[in-house]
mmCIF file of C-alpha atoms in Angstrom:
data_model
loop_
_atom_site.group_PDB
_atom_site.id
_atom_site.type_symbol
_atom_site.label_atom_id
_atom_site.label_comp_id
_atom_site.label_asym_id
_atom_site.label_seq_id
_atom_site.Cartn_x
_atom_site.Cartn_y
_atom_site.Cartn_z
ATOM 1 C CA MET A 56 157.555 -33.304 36.495
ATOM 2 C CA THR A 57 157.570 -33.479 32.715
ATOM 3 C CA THR A 58 154.384 -35.238 31.695
ATOM 4 C CA THR A 59 154.384 -38.337 29.515
ATOM 5 C CA GLY A 60 150.764 -38.316 28.423
ATOM 6 C CA THR A 61 149.438 -39.776 31.666
ATOM 7 C CA THR A 62 145.662 -39.733 32.139
ATOM 8 C CA VAL A 63 144.498 -37.738 35.149
ATOM 9 C CA ARG A 64 141.982 -39.803 37.126
ATOM 10 C CA SER A 65 141.044 -38.006 40.308
ATOM 11 C CA GLY A 66 137.909 -40.028 41.011
ATOM 12 C CA ARG A 67 134.219 -39.695 40.263
ATOM 13 C CA PRO A 68 131.558 -37.723 42.080
ATOM 14 C CA ALA A 69 128.862 -39.519 44.028
ATOM 15 C CA GLY A 70 126.321 -41.328 41.916
ATOM 16 C CA GLY A 71 128.820 -42.706 39.423
ATOM 17 C CA ARG A 72 128.862 -39.655 37.198
ATOM 18 C CA ILE A 73 131.927 -39.108 35.084
ATOM 19 C CA ALA A 74 133.553 -35.709 35.516
ATOM 20 C CA PRO A 75 135.495 -34.723 32.367
ATOM 21 C CA HIS A 76 138.028 -32.833 34.489
ATOM 22 C CA ALA A 77 138.871 -36.129 36.227
ATOM 23 C CA LEU A 78 139.872 -37.874 33.006
ATOM 24 C CA PHE A 79 141.846 -35.497 30.821
ATOM 25 C CA VAL A 80 145.412 -36.176 29.710
ATOM 26 C CA VAL A 81 148.222 -33.634 30.044
ATOM 27 C CA PRO A 82 150.108 -34.013 26.744
ATOM 28 C CA GLU A 83 153.642 -35.339 26.721
ATOM 29 C CA GLY A 84 156.365 -32.737 27.163
ATOM 30 C CA VAL A 85 154.371 -30.210 29.224
ATOM 31 C CA LYS A 86 156.362 -29.261 32.321
ATOM 32 C CA LEU A 87 154.478 -28.799 35.561
ATOM 33 C CA LEU A 88 155.081 -29.292 39.265
ATOM 34 C CA ASP A 89 153.340 -32.066 41.133
ATOM 35 C CA ALA A 90 151.697 -31.257 44.482
ATOM 36 C CA GLU A 91 154.733 -32.326 46.542
ATOM 37 C CA GLN A 92 157.197 -30.321 44.448
ATOM 38 C CA LEU A 93 154.987 -27.244 44.596
ATOM 39 C CA LEU A 94 154.712 -27.513 48.375
ATOM 40 C CA ARG A 95 158.484 -27.905 48.758
ATOM 41 C CA LEU A 96 159.111 -24.847 46.598
ATOM 42 C CA GLU A 97 156.589 -22.772 48.569
ATOM 43 C CA GLN A 98 158.226 -23.814 51.834
ATOM 44 C CA ALA A 99 161.698 -23.007 50.483
ATOM 45 C CA PHE A 100 160.624 -19.455 49.618
ATOM 46 C CA SER A 101 158.998 -19.022 53.042
ATOM 47 C CA ARG A 102 162.126 -20.227 54.881
ATOM 48 C CA TRP A 103 164.361 -17.973 52.769
ATOM 49 C CA ARG A 104 162.158 -14.966 53.490
ATOM 50 C CA ALA A 105 162.026 -15.709 57.233
ATOM 51 C CA ALA A 106 165.843 -15.964 57.391
ATOM 52 C CA ALA A 107 166.366 -12.314 56.364
ATOM 53 C CA ALA A 108 168.958 -10.839 58.749
ATOM 54 C CA THR A 109 168.623 -7.098 57.975
ATOM 55 C CA PRO A 110 165.760 -4.696 57.170
ATOM 56 C CA HIS A 111 167.106 -4.335 53.626
ATOM 57 C CA ALA A 112 167.138 -8.124 53.165
ATOM 58 C CA GLU A 113 163.636 -8.323 54.625
ATOM 59 C CA ILE A 114 162.349 -5.902 51.974
ATOM 60 C CA SER A 115 164.218 -7.625 49.151
ATOM 61 C CA ARG A 116 163.175 -11.139 50.114
ATOM 62 C CA GLY A 117 159.625 -10.079 50.884
ATOM 63 C CA ARG A 118 159.426 -8.645 47.376
ATOM 64 C CA MET A 119 160.581 -11.901 45.776
ATOM 65 C CA TRP A 120 158.322 -13.988 48.003
ATOM 66 C CA LEU A 121 155.353 -11.897 46.866
ATOM 67 C CA LEU A 122 156.435 -12.258 43.243
ATOM 68 C CA PHE A 123 156.545 -16.040 43.604
ATOM 69 C CA GLN A 124 153.147 -16.171 45.342
ATOM 70 C CA LEU A 125 151.489 -14.024 42.678
ATOM 71 C CA LEU A 126 152.907 -16.189 39.890
ATOM 72 C CA ARG A 127 151.874 -19.346 41.711
ATOM 73 C CA HIS A 128 148.267 -18.285 42.473
ATOM 74 C CA THR A 129 147.381 -16.247 39.372
ATOM 75 C CA GLY A 130 149.140 -18.152 36.595
ATOM 76 C CA ALA A 131 150.114 -14.770 35.163
ATOM 77 C CA ARG A 132 153.131 -14.201 32.948
ATOM 78 C CA LEU A 133 156.274 -12.849 34.589
ATOM 79 C CA GLY A 134 156.051 -9.610 32.602
ATOM 80 C CA GLU A 135 152.457 -9.088 33.770
ATOM 81 C CA VAL A 136 153.387 -9.443 37.432
ATOM 82 C CA GLN A 137 156.410 -7.180 36.985
ATOM 83 C CA ALA A 138 154.125 -4.473 35.553
ATOM 84 C CA LEU A 139 151.734 -4.573 38.529
ATOM 85 C CA ASP A 140 151.194 -1.302 40.362
ATOM 86 C CA VAL A 141 150.403 -2.702 43.792
ATOM 87 C CA ARG A 142 148.620 0.494 44.818
ATOM 88 C CA THR A 143 146.083 0.434 41.957
ATOM 89 C CA ASP A 144 146.206 -3.032 40.351
ATOM 90 C CA VAL A 145 145.823 -5.037 43.562
ATOM 91 C CA CYS A 146 142.508 -4.639 45.412
ATOM 92 C CA LEU A 147 142.695 -6.104 48.898
ATOM 93 C CA GLN A 148 138.989 -5.480 49.573
ATOM 94 C CA THR A 149 137.816 -7.672 46.697
ATOM 95 C CA GLY A 150 140.890 -9.917 46.879
ATOM 96 C CA SER A 151 141.948 -9.597 43.260
ATOM 97 C CA ALA A 152 144.797 -8.534 40.986
ATOM 98 C CA ARG A 153 144.242 -6.758 37.678
ATOM 99 C CA PHE A 154 146.345 -7.660 34.652
ATOM 100 C CA GLY A 155 146.410 -6.526 31.033
ATOM 101 C CA HIS A 156 146.398 -3.353 28.989
ATOM 102 C CA ASN A 157 144.906 -1.735 25.876
ATOM 103 C CA GLY A 158 141.343 -2.695 26.736
ATOM 104 C CA ARG A 159 142.139 -6.352 27.504
ATOM 105 C CA MET A 160 142.010 -6.180 31.274
ATOM 106 C CA ARG A 161 141.206 -9.131 33.508
ATOM 107 C CA GLU A 162 140.809 -9.560 37.254
ATOM 108 C CA VAL A 163 142.151 -12.691 38.915
ATOM 109 C CA PRO A 164 141.042 -13.692 42.455
ATOM 110 C CA LEU A 165 143.722 -13.950 45.145
ATOM 111 C CA PRO A 166 143.638 -16.179 48.243
ATOM 112 C CA ARG A 167 142.577 -14.286 51.339
ATOM 113 C CA ALA A 168 145.702 -15.348 53.222
ATOM 114 C CA LEU A 169 147.854 -13.869 50.443
ATOM 115 C CA CYS A 170 145.854 -10.612 50.558
ATOM 116 C CA ARG A 171 146.541 -10.357 54.277
ATOM 117 C CA GLU A 172 150.262 -10.859 53.662
ATOM 118 C CA ILE A 173 150.259 -8.253 50.892
ATOM 119 C CA ASP A 174 148.504 -5.788 53.192
ATOM 120 C CA ARG A 175 150.941 -6.495 56.008
ATOM 121 C CA LEU A 176 154.006 -6.078 53.802
ATOM 122 C CA LEU A 177 152.770 -2.960 52.006
ATOM 123 C CA ASN A 178 151.453 -1.171 55.076
ATOM 124 C CA GLY A 179 153.963 -2.425 57.637
ATOM 125 C CA VAL A 180 157.108 -0.737 58.852
ATOM 126 C CA SER A 181 159.073 -1.895 55.803
ATOM 127 C CA GLY A 182 156.254 -1.348 53.321
ATOM 128 C CA GLY A 183 157.517 2.031 52.226
ATOM 129 C CA GLY A 184 160.523 0.379 50.643
ATOM 130 C CA PHE A 185 158.467 -1.449 48.020
ATOM 131 C CA GLY A 186 157.389 1.488 45.866
ATOM 132 C CA GLU A 187 154.628 1.426 43.251
ATOM 133 C CA TYR A 188 156.184 -1.250 41.039
ATOM 134 C CA PRO A 189 157.944 -3.558 43.497
ATOM 135 C CA PHE A 190 158.321 -6.438 41.033
ATOM 136 C CA GLY A 191 160.053 -4.550 38.235
ATOM 137 C CA VAL A 192 163.340 -6.325 38.916
ATOM 138 C CA ASP A 193 165.793 -7.830 36.461
ATOM 139 C CA GLN A 194 164.503 -11.123 35.060
ATOM 140 C CA GLY A 195 167.952 -12.647 35.383
ATOM 141 C CA TYR A 196 167.827 -11.953 39.121
ATOM 142 C CA VAL A 197 164.381 -13.564 39.276
ATOM 143 C CA ARG A 198 165.732 -16.714 37.628
ATOM 144 C CA ARG A 199 168.711 -16.878 40.000
ATOM 145 C CA VAL A 200 166.475 -16.577 43.069
ATOM 146 C CA PHE A 201 164.084 -19.234 41.760
ATOM 147 C CA TYR A 202 166.914 -21.626 40.846
ATOM 148 C CA ALA A 203 168.479 -21.226 44.292
ATOM 149 C CA ARG A 204 165.210 -22.044 46.072
ATOM 150 C CA ALA A 205 164.737 -25.076 43.816
ATOM 151 C CA GLU A 206 168.187 -26.419 44.674
ATOM 152 C CA GLU A 207 167.495 -25.933 48.387
ATOM 153 C CA CYS A 208 164.376 -28.116 48.260
ATOM 154 C CA GLY A 209 165.450 -30.713 45.702
ATOM 155 C CA VAL A 210 163.302 -29.510 42.796
ATOM 156 C CA PRO A 211 165.010 -29.522 39.354
ATOM 157 C CA ARG A 212 166.127 -26.033 38.343
ATOM 158 C CA ASP A 213 164.248 -26.101 35.058
ATOM 159 C CA MET A 214 161.024 -26.740 36.973
ATOM 160 C CA ALA A 215 161.323 -23.531 39.020
ATOM 161 C CA THR A 216 160.357 -21.035 36.332
ATOM 162 C CA PRO A 217 157.397 -18.680 35.829
ATOM 163 C CA ARG A 218 156.337 -20.695 32.784
ATOM 164 C CA VAL A 219 156.172 -23.941 34.768
ATOM 165 C CA LEU A 220 154.207 -22.174 37.519
ATOM 166 C CA ARG A 221 151.771 -20.949 34.858
ATOM 167 C CA ASN A 222 151.309 -24.482 33.481
ATOM 168 C CA THR A 223 150.920 -25.843 37.000
ATOM 169 C CA ARG A 224 148.231 -23.333 37.910
ATOM 170 C CA ALA A 225 146.324 -23.983 34.680
ATOM 171 C CA VAL A 226 146.269 -27.759 35.213
ATOM 172 C CA GLU A 227 145.457 -27.265 38.909
ATOM 173 C CA LEU A 228 142.351 -25.271 37.960
ATOM 174 C CA LEU A 229 141.307 -27.735 35.253
ATOM 175 C CA ARG A 230 141.695 -30.701 37.616
ATOM 176 C CA SER A 231 139.509 -28.876 40.154
ATOM 177 C CA GLY A 232 136.688 -28.765 37.623
ATOM 178 C CA VAL A 233 137.006 -25.093 36.636
ATOM 179 C CA PRO A 234 135.584 -24.741 33.090
ATOM 180 C CA LEU A 235 138.161 -24.318 30.347
ATOM 181 C CA ALA A 236 136.660 -20.965 29.326
ATOM 182 C CA VAL A 237 137.174 -19.654 32.871
ATOM 183 C CA VAL A 238 140.768 -20.937 32.993
ATOM 184 C CA ARG A 239 141.494 -19.207 29.694
ATOM 185 C CA GLU A 240 140.080 -15.963 31.109
ATOM 186 C CA VAL A 241 142.119 -16.248 34.310
ATOM 187 C CA LEU A 242 145.335 -16.882 32.384
ATOM 188 C CA GLY A 243 144.609 -14.280 29.721
ATOM 189 C CA GLN A 244 144.477 -16.821 26.899
ATOM 190 C CA ALA A 245 142.851 -15.211 23.864
ATOM 191 C CA SER A 246 142.499 -18.459 21.910
ATOM 192 C CA ALA A 247 141.617 -22.095 22.452
ATOM 193 C CA ASP A 248 145.296 -23.073 22.356
ATOM 194 C CA LEU A 249 145.198 -23.839 26.073
ATOM 195 C CA ALA A 250 143.006 -26.883 25.434
ATOM 196 C CA ALA A 251 145.405 -28.302 22.867
ATOM 197 C CA VAL A 252 148.439 -27.649 25.056
ATOM 198 C CA LEU A 253 147.193 -28.867 28.421
ATOM 199 C CA GLN A 254 144.132 -31.060 27.963
ATOM 200 C CA ASN A 255 143.538 -34.129 25.788
ATOM 201 C CA TYR A 256 141.149 -37.083 26.109
ATOM 202 C CA SER A 257 141.565 -40.662 24.990
ATOM 203 C CA SER A 258 138.939 -42.095 22.616
ATOM 204 C CA GLY A 259 137.664 -44.378 25.378
ATOM 205 C CA ASP A 260 137.305 -41.505 27.824
ATOM 206 C CA MET A 261 135.451 -39.410 25.236
ATOM 207 C CA ARG A 262 132.953 -42.211 24.647
ATOM 208 C CA ALA A 263 132.425 -42.667 28.391
ATOM 209 C CA ILE A 264 131.926 -38.930 28.960
ATOM 210 C CA VAL A 265 129.378 -38.534 26.160
ATOM 211 C CA ARG A 266 127.512 -41.695 27.215
ATOM 212 C CA ARG A 267 127.352 -40.570 30.828
ATOM 213 C CA LEU A 268 126.257 -37.043 29.904
ATOM 214 C CA ALA A 269 123.411 -38.495 27.856
ATOM 215 C CA MET A 270 122.308 -40.563 30.848
ATOM 216 C CA ASP A 271 122.663 -37.597 33.216
ATOM 217 C CA ALA A 272 120.497 -35.346 31.033
ATOM 218 C CA GLY A 273 117.339 -37.138 32.123
ATOM 219 C CA GLU A 274 118.394 -37.074 35.766
ATOM 220 C CA ARG A 275 119.087 -33.333 35.706
ATOM 221 C CA SER A 276 115.800 -32.534 33.958
ATOM 222 C CA SER A 277 113.840 -34.407 36.662
ATOM 223 C CA ALA A 278 115.549 -32.747 39.644
ATOM 224 C CA ARG A 279 112.880 -31.190 41.856
ATOM 225 C CA ASN A 280 113.081 -28.024 43.967
ATOM 226 C CA SER A 281 116.578 -27.463 42.617
ATOM 227 C CA PHE A 282 117.594 -24.084 41.216
ATOM 228 C CA ARG A 283 120.700 -22.645 39.598
ATOM 229 C CA GLY A 284 121.450 -19.008 38.933
ATOM 230 C CA HIS A 285 123.472 -15.993 40.043
ATOM 231 C CA VAL A 286 123.409 -13.924 43.222
ATOM 232 C CA SER A 287 121.422 -10.745 42.554
ATOM 233 C CA ALA A 288 121.606 -9.101 45.992
ATOM 234 C CA ILE A 289 122.950 -9.642 49.510
ATOM 235 C CA ARG A 290 121.692 -7.958 52.688
ATOM 236 C CA THR A 291 123.470 -8.532 55.980
ATOM 237 C CA ASP A 292 123.368 -7.726 59.669
ATOM 238 C CA ALA A 293 125.686 -8.850 62.436
ATOM 239 C CA ILE A 294 124.371 -12.420 62.450
ATOM 240 C CA MET A 295 122.365 -13.258 59.330
ATOM 241 C CA ALA A 296 122.496 -12.649 55.594
ATOM 242 C CA GLU A 297 119.670 -12.597 53.064
ATOM 243 C CA VAL A 298 120.913 -13.859 49.703
ATOM 244 C CA SER A 299 118.725 -13.348 46.641
ATOM 245 C CA LEU A 300 119.396 -15.212 43.427
ATOM 246 C CA CYS A 301 117.905 -15.008 39.968
ATOM 247 C CA THR A 302 117.542 -18.490 38.522
ATOM 248 C CA VAL A 303 118.182 -19.555 34.961
ATOM 249 C CA GLY A 304 114.412 -19.717 34.468
ATOM 250 C CA GLY A 305 113.914 -16.157 35.702
ATOM 251 C CA HIS A 306 112.567 -17.028 39.158
ATOM 252 C CA THR A 307 113.666 -15.196 42.307
ATOM 253 C CA VAL A 308 114.819 -17.307 45.252
ATOM 254 C CA SER A 309 115.634 -15.760 48.627
ATOM 255 C CA ALA A 310 117.645 -17.584 51.304
ATOM 256 C CA LEU A 311 118.482 -16.706 54.894
ATOM 257 C CA ILE A 312 121.853 -18.017 56.041
ATOM 258 C CA THR A 313 124.301 -17.154 58.795
ATOM 259 C CA MET A 314 127.156 -14.740 58.201
ATOM 260 C CA GLU A 315 129.511 -17.646 58.867
ATOM 261 C CA SER A 316 127.930 -19.583 55.995
ATOM 262 C CA LEU A 317 128.100 -16.522 53.731
ATOM 263 C CA ARG A 318 131.830 -16.217 54.363
ATOM 264 C CA ALA A 319 132.395 -19.948 53.891
ATOM 265 C CA LEU A 320 130.545 -19.939 50.549
ATOM 266 C CA GLU A 321 132.394 -16.743 49.502
ATOM 267 C CA LEU A 322 129.253 -15.414 47.848
ATOM 268 C CA GLU A 323 129.047 -11.968 46.306
ATOM 269 C CA PRO A 324 126.807 -10.329 43.678
ATOM 270 C CA ASP A 325 126.926 -12.169 40.329
ATOM 271 C CA SER A 326 128.453 -15.309 41.895
ATOM 272 C CA PRO A 327 127.030 -18.533 40.404
ATOM 273 C CA VAL A 328 125.064 -20.393 43.046
ATOM 274 C CA GLY A 329 122.710 -23.328 43.452
ATOM 275 C CA ALA A 330 119.758 -23.689 45.816
ATOM 276 C CA THR A 331 117.644 -26.629 46.944
ATOM 277 C CA VAL A 332 114.534 -26.968 49.093
ATOM 278 C CA LYS A 333 113.311 -30.241 50.594
ATOM 279 C CA ALA A 334 109.752 -31.167 49.635
ATOM 280 C CA PRO A 335 108.358 -31.129 53.242
ATOM 281 C CA TYR A 336 109.278 -27.429 53.440
ATOM 282 C CA VAL A 337 107.338 -26.527 50.272
ATOM 283 C CA ASP A 338 103.666 -25.487 50.512
ATOM 284 C CA VAL A 339 101.190 -25.584 47.634
ATOM 285 C CA ARG A 340 97.803 -24.073 46.829
ATOM 286 C CA LEU A 341 95.645 -24.222 43.725
ATOM 287 C CA CYS A 342 95.092 -20.975 41.846
ATOM 288 C CA ALA A 343 91.517 -19.968 41.092
ATOM 289 C CA PRO A 344 90.707 -20.289 37.372
ATOM 290 C CA GLY A 345 91.216 -16.971 35.610
ATOM 291 C CA SER A 346 93.106 -15.431 38.546
ATOM 292 C CA ALA A 347 96.160 -13.232 38.061
ATOM 293 C CA ASP A 348 98.281 -16.055 39.462
ATOM 294 C CA GLY A 349 97.130 -18.584 36.861
ATOM 295 C CA ASP A 350 100.294 -18.279 34.790
ATOM 296 C CA THR A 351 102.987 -20.930 34.964
ATOM 297 C CA GLY A 352 105.592 -18.364 33.949
ATOM 298 C CA GLY A 353 106.102 -17.406 37.595
ATOM 299 C CA SER A 354 104.420 -15.267 40.260
ATOM 300 C CA GLY A 355 107.140 -12.626 40.398
ATOM 301 C CA ARG A 356 107.402 -12.968 44.197
ATOM 302 C CA PRO A 357 110.481 -14.462 45.859
ATOM 303 C CA ASN A 358 110.163 -18.141 46.747
ATOM 304 C CA CYS A 359 106.748 -18.363 45.073
ATOM 305 C CA MET A 360 106.396 -20.075 41.701
ATOM 306 C CA THR A 361 103.354 -20.985 39.655
ATOM 307 C CA ALA A 362 103.344 -24.348 37.931
ATOM 308 C CA ALA A 363 101.001 -26.787 36.245
ATOM 309 C CA VAL A 364 100.171 -29.785 38.445
ATOM 310 C CA THR A 365 101.609 -32.870 36.761
ATOM 311 C CA GLN A 366 100.999 -35.628 39.313
ATOM 312 C CA VAL A 367 99.677 -36.320 42.797
ATOM 313 C CA ARG A 368 100.841 -39.422 44.634
ATOM 314 C CA SER A 369 99.746 -40.717 48.017
ATOM 315 C CA SER A 370 101.068 -43.136 50.598
ATOM 316 C CA GLY A 371 97.774 -43.120 52.482
ATOM 317 C CA VAL A 372 99.122 -40.634 55.029
ATOM 318 C CA MET A 373 101.232 -38.221 52.980
ATOM 319 C CA ALA A 374 100.542 -36.734 49.557
ATOM 320 C CA GLU A 375 103.210 -35.654 47.083
ATOM 321 C CA VAL A 376 102.167 -32.899 44.674
ATOM 322 C CA MET A 377 104.388 -32.301 41.648
ATOM 323 C CA GLY A 378 104.324 -29.438 39.194
ATOM 324 C CA ALA A 379 106.225 -28.026 36.228
ATOM 325 C CA CYS A 380 106.826 -24.353 35.459
ATOM 326 C CA ALA A 381 106.717 -23.071 31.903
ATOM 327 C CA ASP A 382 110.528 -22.961 31.821
ATOM 328 C CA GLY A 383 110.766 -26.633 32.851
ATOM 329 C CA THR A 384 111.560 -26.093 36.543
ATOM 330 C CA GLN A 385 110.280 -29.119 38.482
ATOM 331 C CA LEU A 386 108.616 -28.524 41.862
ATOM 332 C CA CYS A 387 107.406 -30.873 44.578
ATOM 333 C CA ALA A 388 105.458 -30.328 47.801
ATOM 334 C CA LEU A 389 104.806 -32.889 50.529
ATOM 335 C CA LEU A 390 101.713 -32.497 52.704
ATOM 336 C CA SER A 391 99.287 -34.638 54.663
ATOM 337 C CA VAL A 392 96.539 -36.455 52.793
ATOM 338 C CA SER A 393 93.921 -34.683 54.918
ATOM 339 C CA ASP A 394 95.277 -31.289 53.831
ATOM 340 C CA ALA A 395 95.404 -32.468 50.219
ATOM 341 C CA GLU A 396 91.744 -33.601 50.462
ATOM 342 C CA ARG A 397 90.706 -30.270 51.996
ATOM 343 C CA MET A 398 92.397 -28.425 49.110
ATOM 344 C CA GLY A 399 90.695 -30.643 46.543
ATOM 345 C CA LEU A 400 93.938 -32.151 45.280
ATOM 346 C CA VAL A 401 92.828 -35.723 45.971
ATOM 347 C CA SER A 402 89.380 -37.219 46.402
ATOM 348 C CA SER A 403 88.334 -38.559 49.792
ATOM 349 C CA GLU A 404 87.854 -42.023 48.289
ATOM 350 C CA ALA A 405 91.371 -42.207 46.874
ATOM 351 C CA GLY A 406 93.718 -44.664 48.525
ATOM 352 C CA ALA A 407 97.448 -45.057 48.247
ATOM 353 C CA GLY A 408 98.733 -45.045 44.715
ATOM 354 C CA GLN A 409 100.981 -43.574 42.081
ATOM 355 C CA ASP A 410 98.383 -41.152 40.680
ATOM 356 C CA VAL A 411 95.527 -40.118 42.969
ATOM 357 C CA ALA A 412 94.837 -36.617 41.644
ATOM 358 C CA ALA A 413 91.222 -35.535 41.908
ATOM 359 C CA PRO A 414 89.420 -35.180 38.568
ATOM 360 C CA GLY A 415 90.494 -32.039 36.750
ATOM 361 C CA VAL A 416 93.457 -31.295 39.057
ATOM 362 C CA LYS A 417 96.184 -32.394 36.657
ATOM 363 C CA GLY A 418 97.013 -29.468 34.440
ATOM 364 C CA MET A 419 95.602 -26.891 36.868
ATOM 365 C CA THR A 420 97.841 -24.031 37.943
ATOM 366 C CA ALA A 421 99.148 -24.065 41.509
ATOM 367 C CA GLU A 422 101.474 -21.900 43.552
ATOM 368 C CA PHE A 423 104.445 -23.599 45.186
ATOM 369 C CA PHE A 424 106.066 -21.491 47.900
ATOM 370 C CA PHE A 425 108.590 -21.824 50.718
ATOM 371 C CA LYS A 426 110.325 -19.806 53.433
ATOM 372 C CA PRO A 427 113.831 -18.315 53.031
ATOM 373 C CA LEU A 428 115.061 -20.320 56.031
ATOM 374 C CA SER A 429 114.185 -23.531 54.153
ATOM 375 C CA VAL A 430 116.569 -22.791 51.277
ATOM 376 C CA VAL A 431 119.972 -24.506 51.234
ATOM 377 C CA LEU A 432 122.641 -22.761 49.138
ATOM 378 C CA HIS A 433 125.688 -24.344 47.563
ATOM 379 C CA THR A 434 128.374 -23.064 45.247
ATOM 380 C CA VAL A 435 128.407 -24.097 41.607
#
């Protein structure tokens, strides 16, 4: 479709928050395929490839199918894909393709299913016919093949071009919430032109976004036992994986998850990741005055953080102990009132209430700690 300045509204996340990627406008005149057109074009290429009658046709059509898939999933320019050396520029282990030259290289992730197809075609019986630069074919031939597939599936010819696929991939990423800076890196955009070309906001949407962000700021700052950072290490065996992450505040969080979960989250070193721990799974103990642990900057041990006690609340049966690290990380532990009394967090005479901390407890340094199996990871 050729856009006419229509606002993209793909819904709001839970809690009523406004996601900027759900509201942007694709400026008028930008050509891109809608989801149905893209699916029809993909199916047309797959049918054409499957209908190859001879080994030579199988190699030729397999080459063009791969060319289409790389353009569709990377958003790369036609010339960049044509210059790919599939033996050195495509890494099937990491699932990525490398584009660029003269010190401006970039790696773009590839879908795992596409990596399997690339491996099968390159290392199969007919793989030897591809050569090092299988996509270095005449651009006129590329256009003819693309136009023919478009006519077969009812997509306008001028919509079946590498440029339209590039626009489509860019908008697809933006609509999925991928930050503009990341989209620019994936597409090899050296300037901010991509924003002006593909993403605008109405004045009303801008006001709503800024207003909502201001409201969300307080909510995010009060989130407890919630951490964001990057994966620093991964250790695995046949069943389980230990994932360590370094948080924005410099804390170390370790999580134990199944190998199935590790694969589903697609985590690897340096991947951005979030972690949460429910309050009942967090333990707390007061640090002795003057001890080595009496520093709210952090204990240095995984899943163990020092914080200043900010509040103690009680229901009469359960006590909620809250603390704040020096970097602003908010922590919360839930324990029985009897345990809280034994630790000196609340006085034995205190009843239920919003603030039942024993005298002198607020402001004291405490250690909040939890087990790796209690940590829930999620992608960011």
